Amino acid sequence: MRKLLVFSLLIIVFLIFAVNNVLAQGMQFDGFLESYYSIKLKDDHDFIGERSRFRLNLRNSSDNMYMFASLNGVSNGIIEDDELEVEIHEAYLEYTRPLWDVKIGRQIYSWGKADGVRITDVLSPCDYSEYITRDFDEIRIPVDSVKYRYLFPMADLELVWIPTFTEPVYPEDEDNPWYVSRQDNITINPAEEVEDELGNSELAARLSFYLNGIDFSFSTAYLWDDEAVYHKTGTTFTPEYHRLRFYGLDLSKPVNDFVIRFESAYYQGKYFSADSYGLLERDYVHSLAGLDWYPGNNWTVTTQYINKHIFDYEDEIEEDESQDTLTLSISKKLFREVLEVKNMVYYEPDEQDGFNRISIDYAVNDNFHFLTGIDYFFGNEGEFANYDDNDSLWVKVKYDF
């Protein structure tokens, strides 16, 4: 099967280059090859990460038309038994006019100003099969959609229609080292699927302003909650997805050597698990305040405070009424920016748990990067503490072409 997929890939690459030569219209290609390996620092030092990935991007433009397509291939020796999976990652056609454009196809959306945290970034679901050990740019799942944008002198308006719901990906296999064991003596059914019907579409809009010294956006959406809630019948639980209304704000303002960032989202109609009631519908707000500091000499310091607050709270709700998270990132580029050393920390003060990634990125040349680092989880309670056994040393090599 793998040989057939590799052969098909080679045929596709050959045809793309052939079309490029025939059209002679400036067809452009780029992409990357990447390999990643991660080994536990505790217990038996098993591999908990072993994947190879390639990306082939194809783009072309003519007059008012622009086309982009990307092919993604992944071989994951831990989660997918080393099978090579090849799929279309993004593929869309864009038509542009002086004051507006429309984009149709499979697209990735990245809204907001947050770094490593999702606040108003709600349109593209994520693949959490390896938790947060991968960058958000890598784990966002593309969605089939239509985006219309109108350009004002100092602002633009985006309207998005997503006709079908795309589920996020979570570790469901007990052999996955990122799987979190559940309570014994219960049965978990497969999640109830959201039917592909027009009435189940997702709609979103964002109005972004670009003024002198400040950027800010207002956004809203009527969408499906990516987090399925568990409906209980005896000892059987069935995950179901529910609708949400979302209202968001984000802004960014540079001040001397600093950049001030703020982002907030109000979610209406979220279902929370509750001890006595089963489920309770409540609104909540998710906010972030961030500060980026660029003191010079290739230093970058970024800190963020994140809060999630549930309104009309009752003690039966399994989540805390207010949840805080702090992040701190410090990076330094050395040797004429060839080497970057970075330390990124997530910390939950209420639970006193967290995640720390220390990494080194060495640019051998403009195309080839060698990266290595340590992932460290700590704490006795909380989300990060679930992965305390997954402290690891990892290595990644990436070649861009």
JSON list of C-alpha atoms in Angstrom, two decimals, residues 186-330:
[
{"chain": "A", "resi": 186, "resn": "ILE", "atom": "CA", "xyz": [-18.19, 3.12, 31.97]},
{"chain": "A", "resi": 187, "resn": "THR", "atom": "CA", "xyz": [-18.92, 2.87, 28.25]},
{"chain": "A", "resi": 188, "resn": "ILE", "atom": "CA", "xyz": [-18.07, 5.64, 25.80]},
{"chain": "A", "resi": 189, "resn": "ASN", "atom": "CA", "xyz": [-20.06, 5.58, 22.56]},
{"chain": "A", "resi": 190, "resn": "PRO", "atom": "CA", "xyz": [-18.80, 7.16, 19.33]},
{"chain": "A", "resi": 191, "resn": "ALA", "atom": "CA", "xyz": [-19.63, 10.83, 19.02]},
{"chain": "A", "resi": 192, "resn": "GLU", "atom": "CA", "xyz": [-22.95, 11.77, 17.43]},
{"chain": "A", "resi": 193, "resn": "GLU", "atom": "CA", "xyz": [-22.16, 13.02, 13.94]},
{"chain": "A", "resi": 194, "resn": "VAL", "atom": "CA", "xyz": [-23.36, 16.42, 12.75]},
{"chain": "A", "resi": 195, "resn": "GLU", "atom": "CA", "xyz": [-25.31, 15.82, 9.55]},
{"chain": "A", "resi": 196, "resn": "ASP", "atom": "CA", "xyz": [-24.12, 17.50, 6.35]},
{"chain": "A", "resi": 197, "resn": "GLU", "atom": "CA", "xyz": [-27.16, 19.72, 5.95]},
{"chain": "A", "resi": 198, "resn": "LEU", "atom": "CA", "xyz": [-27.51, 23.36, 4.98]},
{"chain": "A", "resi": 199, "resn": "GLY", "atom": "CA", "xyz": [-29.04, 24.13, 8.37]},
{"chain": "A", "resi": 200, "resn": "ASN", "atom": "CA", "xyz": [-25.87, 22.84, 10.06]},
{"chain": "A", "resi": 201, "resn": "SER", "atom": "CA", "xyz": [-23.62, 25.37, 8.34]},
{"chain": "A", "resi": 202, "resn": "GLU", "atom": "CA", "xyz": [-21.31, 27.64, 10.31]},
{"chain": "A", "resi": 203, "resn": "LEU", "atom": "CA", "xyz": [-21.34, 31.40, 9.68]},
{"chain": "A", "resi": 204, "resn": "ALA", "atom": "CA", "xyz": [-18.74, 33.94, 10.76]},
{"chain": "A", "resi": 205, "resn": "ALA", "atom": "CA", "xyz": [-17.80, 37.57, 10.22]},
{"chain": "A", "resi": 206, "resn": "ARG", "atom": "CA", "xyz": [-14.85, 39.75, 11.18]},
{"chain": "A", "resi": 207, "resn": "LEU", "atom": "CA", "xyz": [-14.34, 43.50, 10.80]},
{"chain": "A", "resi": 208, "resn": "SER", "atom": "CA", "xyz": [-10.65, 44.47, 11.09]},
{"chain": "A", "resi": 209, "resn": "PHE", "atom": "CA", "xyz": [-9.29, 48.01, 11.43]},
{"chain": "A", "resi": 210, "resn": "TYR", "atom": "CA", "xyz": [-5.72, 49.07, 10.61]},
{"chain": "A", "resi": 211, "resn": "LEU", "atom": "CA", "xyz": [-5.20, 52.53, 12.07]},
{"chain": "A", "resi": 212, "resn": "ASN", "atom": "CA", "xyz": [-2.09, 54.54, 12.80]},
{"chain": "A", "resi": 213, "resn": "GLY", "atom": "CA", "xyz": [-0.41, 52.77, 15.72]},
{"chain": "A", "resi": 214, "resn": "ILE", "atom": "CA", "xyz": [-3.12, 50.20, 16.48]},
{"chain": "A", "resi": 215, "resn": "ASP", "atom": "CA", "xyz": [-4.83, 47.20, 14.87]},
{"chain": "A", "resi": 216, "resn": "PHE", "atom": "CA", "xyz": [-8.07, 45.76, 16.20]},
{"chain": "A", "resi": 217, "resn": "SER", "atom": "CA", "xyz": [-10.88, 43.47, 15.09]},
{"chain": "A", "resi": 218, "resn": "PHE", "atom": "CA", "xyz": [-14.45, 42.59, 15.98]},
{"chain": "A", "resi": 219, "resn": "SER", "atom": "CA", "xyz": [-15.66, 39.08, 15.17]},
{"chain": "A", "resi": 220, "resn": "THR", "atom": "CA", "xyz": [-18.76, 36.97, 15.57]},
{"chain": "A", "resi": 221, "resn": "ALA", "atom": "CA", "xyz": [-19.80, 33.46, 14.59]},
{"chain": "A", "resi": 222, "resn": "TYR", "atom": "CA", "xyz": [-22.62, 30.95, 14.83]},
{"chain": "A", "resi": 223, "resn": "LEU", "atom": "CA", "xyz": [-20.79, 27.64, 14.93]},
{"chain": "A", "resi": 224, "resn": "TRP", "atom": "CA", "xyz": [-20.49, 24.19, 16.46]},
{"chain": "A", "resi": 225, "resn": "ASP", "atom": "CA", "xyz": [-18.59, 23.77, 19.72]},
{"chain": "A", "resi": 226, "resn": "ASP", "atom": "CA", "xyz": [-15.41, 21.80, 18.95]},
{"chain": "A", "resi": 227, "resn": "GLU", "atom": "CA", "xyz": [-15.56, 20.27, 22.44]},
{"chain": "A", "resi": 228, "resn": "ALA", "atom": "CA", "xyz": [-18.20, 17.54, 22.48]},
{"chain": "A", "resi": 229, "resn": "VAL", "atom": "CA", "xyz": [-20.05, 17.12, 25.79]},
{"chain": "A", "resi": 230, "resn": "TYR", "atom": "CA", "xyz": [-20.91, 13.72, 27.23]},
{"chain": "A", "resi": 231, "resn": "HIS", "atom": "CA", "xyz": [-24.60, 12.86, 27.59]},
{"chain": "A", "resi": 232, "resn": "LYS", "atom": "CA", "xyz": [-25.03, 10.26, 30.33]},
{"chain": "A", "resi": 233, "resn": "THR", "atom": "CA", "xyz": [-27.43, 7.31, 30.32]},
{"chain": "A", "resi": 234, "resn": "GLY", "atom": "CA", "xyz": [-26.63, 5.05, 33.28]},
{"chain": "A", "resi": 235, "resn": "THR", "atom": "CA", "xyz": [-22.96, 4.16, 32.87]},
{"chain": "A", "resi": 236, "resn": "THR", "atom": "CA", "xyz": [-22.97, 4.95, 29.14]},
{"chain": "A", "resi": 237, "resn": "PHE", "atom": "CA", "xyz": [-21.73, 8.28, 27.82]},
{"chain": "A", "resi": 238, "resn": "THR", "atom": "CA", "xyz": [-22.38, 9.61, 24.33]},
{"chain": "A", "resi": 239, "resn": "PRO", "atom": "CA", "xyz": [-20.39, 12.63, 23.08]},
{"chain": "A", "resi": 240, "resn": "GLU", "atom": "CA", "xyz": [-22.51, 15.22, 21.25]},
{"chain": "A", "resi": 241, "resn": "TYR", "atom": "CA", "xyz": [-21.68, 18.52, 19.60]},
{"chain": "A", "resi": 242, "resn": "HIS", "atom": "CA", "xyz": [-23.78, 21.61, 20.32]},
{"chain": "A", "resi": 243, "resn": "ARG", "atom": "CA", "xyz": [-24.19, 25.05, 18.79]},
{"chain": "A", "resi": 244, "resn": "LEU", "atom": "CA", "xyz": [-22.44, 28.15, 20.13]},
{"chain": "A", "resi": 245, "resn": "ARG", "atom": "CA", "xyz": [-22.70, 31.86, 19.50]},
{"chain": "A", "resi": 246, "resn": "PHE", "atom": "CA", "xyz": [-19.42, 33.69, 19.67]},
{"chain": "A", "resi": 247, "resn": "TYR", "atom": "CA", "xyz": [-18.46, 37.38, 19.91]},
{"chain": "A", "resi": 248, "resn": "GLY", "atom": "CA", "xyz": [-14.80, 38.38, 19.84]},
{"chain": "A", "resi": 249, "resn": "LEU", "atom": "CA", "xyz": [-12.44, 41.34, 20.10]},
{"chain": "A", "resi": 250, "resn": "ASP", "atom": "CA", "xyz": [-8.68, 41.52, 19.59]},
{"chain": "A", "resi": 251, "resn": "LEU", "atom": "CA", "xyz": [-6.20, 44.37, 19.39]},
{"chain": "A", "resi": 252, "resn": "SER", "atom": "CA", "xyz": [-2.49, 44.99, 19.05]},
{"chain": "A", "resi": 253, "resn": "LYS", "atom": "CA", "xyz": [-0.63, 48.24, 19.75]},
{"chain": "A", "resi": 254, "resn": "PRO", "atom": "CA", "xyz": [3.13, 48.86, 19.58]},
{"chain": "A", "resi": 255, "resn": "VAL", "atom": "CA", "xyz": [4.62, 51.19, 22.20]},
{"chain": "A", "resi": 256, "resn": "ASN", "atom": "CA", "xyz": [8.37, 51.81, 21.84]},
{"chain": "A", "resi": 257, "resn": "ASP", "atom": "CA", "xyz": [10.06, 48.41, 22.39]},
{"chain": "A", "resi": 258, "resn": "PHE", "atom": "CA", "xyz": [6.78, 46.77, 23.41]},
{"chain": "A", "resi": 259, "resn": "VAL", "atom": "CA", "xyz": [3.67, 45.39, 21.74]},
{"chain": "A", "resi": 260, "resn": "ILE", "atom": "CA", "xyz": [0.50, 45.30, 23.84]},
{"chain": "A", "resi": 261, "resn": "ARG", "atom": "CA", "xyz": [-1.99, 42.61, 22.88]},
{"chain": "A", "resi": 262, "resn": "PHE", "atom": "CA", "xyz": [-5.52, 41.95, 24.09]},
{"chain": "A", "resi": 263, "resn": "GLU", "atom": "CA", "xyz": [-8.05, 39.37, 23.02]},
{"chain": "A", "resi": 264, "resn": "SER", "atom": "CA", "xyz": [-11.43, 38.36, 24.41]},
{"chain": "A", "resi": 265, "resn": "ALA", "atom": "CA", "xyz": [-14.27, 36.09, 23.34]},
{"chain": "A", "resi": 266, "resn": "TYR", "atom": "CA", "xyz": [-17.78, 35.76, 24.77]},
{"chain": "A", "resi": 267, "resn": "TYR", "atom": "CA", "xyz": [-19.33, 32.33, 24.21]},
{"chain": "A", "resi": 268, "resn": "GLN", "atom": "CA", "xyz": [-23.09, 31.98, 24.49]},
{"chain": "A", "resi": 269, "resn": "GLY", "atom": "CA", "xyz": [-24.80, 28.62, 25.06]},
{"chain": "A", "resi": 270, "resn": "LYS", "atom": "CA", "xyz": [-21.89, 26.41, 26.16]},
{"chain": "A", "resi": 271, "resn": "TYR", "atom": "CA", "xyz": [-22.80, 23.08, 27.82]},
{"chain": "A", "resi": 272, "resn": "PHE", "atom": "CA", "xyz": [-20.79, 22.13, 30.91]},
{"chain": "A", "resi": 273, "resn": "SER", "atom": "CA", "xyz": [-20.72, 18.76, 32.67]},
{"chain": "A", "resi": 274, "resn": "ALA", "atom": "CA", "xyz": [-22.32, 18.92, 36.14]},
{"chain": "A", "resi": 275, "resn": "ASP", "atom": "CA", "xyz": [-22.38, 16.33, 38.92]},
{"chain": "A", "resi": 276, "resn": "SER", "atom": "CA", "xyz": [-26.10, 16.33, 39.72]},
{"chain": "A", "resi": 277, "resn": "TYR", "atom": "CA", "xyz": [-27.67, 17.83, 36.59]},
{"chain": "A", "resi": 278, "resn": "GLY", "atom": "CA", "xyz": [-25.68, 16.00, 33.94]},
{"chain": "A", "resi": 279, "resn": "LEU", "atom": "CA", "xyz": [-25.28, 19.13, 31.81]},
{"chain": "A", "resi": 280, "resn": "LEU", "atom": "CA", "xyz": [-25.77, 22.83, 32.44]},
{"chain": "A", "resi": 281, "resn": "GLU", "atom": "CA", "xyz": [-25.92, 25.51, 29.74]},
{"chain": "A", "resi": 282, "resn": "ARG", "atom": "CA", "xyz": [-23.94, 28.60, 30.65]},
{"chain": "A", "resi": 283, "resn": "ASP", "atom": "CA", "xyz": [-22.18, 31.53, 29.00]},
{"chain": "A", "resi": 284, "resn": "TYR", "atom": "CA", "xyz": [-18.50, 32.14, 29.54]},
{"chain": "A", "resi": 285, "resn": "VAL", "atom": "CA", "xyz": [-15.79, 34.61, 28.57]},
{"chain": "A", "resi": 286, "resn": "HIS", "atom": "CA", "xyz": [-12.24, 33.70, 27.54]},
{"chain": "A", "resi": 287, "resn": "SER", "atom": "CA", "xyz": [-9.72, 36.57, 27.61]},
{"chain": "A", "resi": 288, "resn": "LEU", "atom": "CA", "xyz": [-6.02, 37.22, 27.17]},
{"chain": "A", "resi": 289, "resn": "ALA", "atom": "CA", "xyz": [-3.71, 40.12, 27.92]},
{"chain": "A", "resi": 290, "resn": "GLY", "atom": "CA", "xyz": [-0.21, 39.92, 26.43]},
{"chain": "A", "resi": 291, "resn": "LEU", "atom": "CA", "xyz": [2.97, 41.95, 26.32]},
{"chain": "A", "resi": 292, "resn": "ASP", "atom": "CA", "xyz": [5.82, 41.45, 23.84]},
{"chain": "A", "resi": 293, "resn": "TRP", "atom": "CA", "xyz": [9.17, 43.08, 24.59]},
{"chain": "A", "resi": 294, "resn": "TYR", "atom": "CA", "xyz": [11.97, 43.53, 22.03]},
{"chain": "A", "resi": 295, "resn": "PRO", "atom": "CA", "xyz": [14.89, 44.94, 24.09]},
{"chain": "A", "resi": 296, "resn": "GLY", "atom": "CA", "xyz": [17.40, 44.59, 21.25]},
{"chain": "A", "resi": 297, "resn": "ASN", "atom": "CA", "xyz": [20.33, 42.28, 20.53]},
{"chain": "A", "resi": 298, "resn": "ASN", "atom": "CA", "xyz": [17.88, 39.72, 19.10]},
{"chain": "A", "resi": 299, "resn": "TRP", "atom": "CA", "xyz": [16.11, 39.13, 22.42]},
{"chain": "A", "resi": 300, "resn": "THR", "atom": "CA", "xyz": [12.33, 38.57, 22.50]},
{"chain": "A", "resi": 301, "resn": "VAL", "atom": "CA", "xyz": [10.27, 38.26, 25.67]},
{"chain": "A", "resi": 302, "resn": "THR", "atom": "CA", "xyz": [6.56, 37.44, 25.52]},
{"chain": "A", "resi": 303, "resn": "THR", "atom": "CA", "xyz": [4.23, 37.06, 28.48]},
{"chain": "A", "resi": 304, "resn": "GLN", "atom": "CA", "xyz": [0.49, 36.35, 28.54]},
{"chain": "A", "resi": 305, "resn": "TYR", "atom": "CA", "xyz": [-2.27, 36.13, 31.13]},
{"chain": "A", "resi": 306, "resn": "ILE", "atom": "CA", "xyz": [-5.31, 34.04, 30.15]},
{"chain": "A", "resi": 307, "resn": "ASN", "atom": "CA", "xyz": [-8.58, 33.78, 32.08]},
{"chain": "A", "resi": 308, "resn": "LYS", "atom": "CA", "xyz": [-11.72, 31.73, 31.51]},
{"chain": "A", "resi": 309, "resn": "HIS", "atom": "CA", "xyz": [-14.78, 32.71, 33.58]},
{"chain": "A", "resi": 310, "resn": "ILE", "atom": "CA", "xyz": [-18.15, 30.92, 33.68]},
{"chain": "A", "resi": 311, "resn": "PHE", "atom": "CA", "xyz": [-21.23, 33.07, 34.36]},
{"chain": "A", "resi": 312, "resn": "ASP", "atom": "CA", "xyz": [-24.13, 32.01, 36.64]},
{"chain": "A", "resi": 313, "resn": "TYR", "atom": "CA", "xyz": [-21.83, 29.41, 38.14]},
{"chain": "A", "resi": 314, "resn": "GLU", "atom": "CA", "xyz": [-23.07, 26.52, 40.28]},
{"chain": "A", "resi": 315, "resn": "ASP", "atom": "CA", "xyz": [-20.92, 24.26, 42.44]},
{"chain": "A", "resi": 316, "resn": "GLU", "atom": "CA", "xyz": [-22.08, 21.15, 40.55]},
{"chain": "A", "resi": 317, "resn": "ILE", "atom": "CA", "xyz": [-20.20, 22.25, 37.42]},
{"chain": "A", "resi": 318, "resn": "GLU", "atom": "CA", "xyz": [-17.06, 20.12, 37.11]},
{"chain": "A", "resi": 319, "resn": "GLU", "atom": "CA", "xyz": [-14.91, 22.99, 35.85]},
{"chain": "A", "resi": 320, "resn": "ASP", "atom": "CA", "xyz": [-13.78, 25.80, 38.13]},
{"chain": "A", "resi": 321, "resn": "GLU", "atom": "CA", "xyz": [-15.68, 29.07, 37.93]},
{"chain": "A", "resi": 322, "resn": "SER", "atom": "CA", "xyz": [-12.53, 30.98, 37.02]},
{"chain": "A", "resi": 323, "resn": "GLN", "atom": "CA", "xyz": [-9.41, 29.44, 35.48]},
{"chain": "A", "resi": 324, "resn": "ASP", "atom": "CA", "xyz": [-6.10, 31.24, 35.02]},
{"chain": "A", "resi": 325, "resn": "THR", "atom": "CA", "xyz": [-3.14, 30.38, 32.81]},
{"chain": "A", "resi": 326, "resn": "LEU", "atom": "CA", "xyz": [0.17, 32.21, 32.49]},
{"chain": "A", "resi": 327, "resn": "THR", "atom": "CA", "xyz": [2.66, 31.89, 29.65]},
{"chain": "A", "resi": 328, "resn": "LEU", "atom": "CA", "xyz": [6.22, 33.14, 29.34]},
{"chain": "A", "resi": 329, "resn": "SER", "atom": "CA", "xyz": [8.45, 32.87, 26.28]},
{"chain": "A", "resi": 330, "resn": "ILE", "atom": "CA", "xyz": [12.07, 34.04, 26.13]}
]
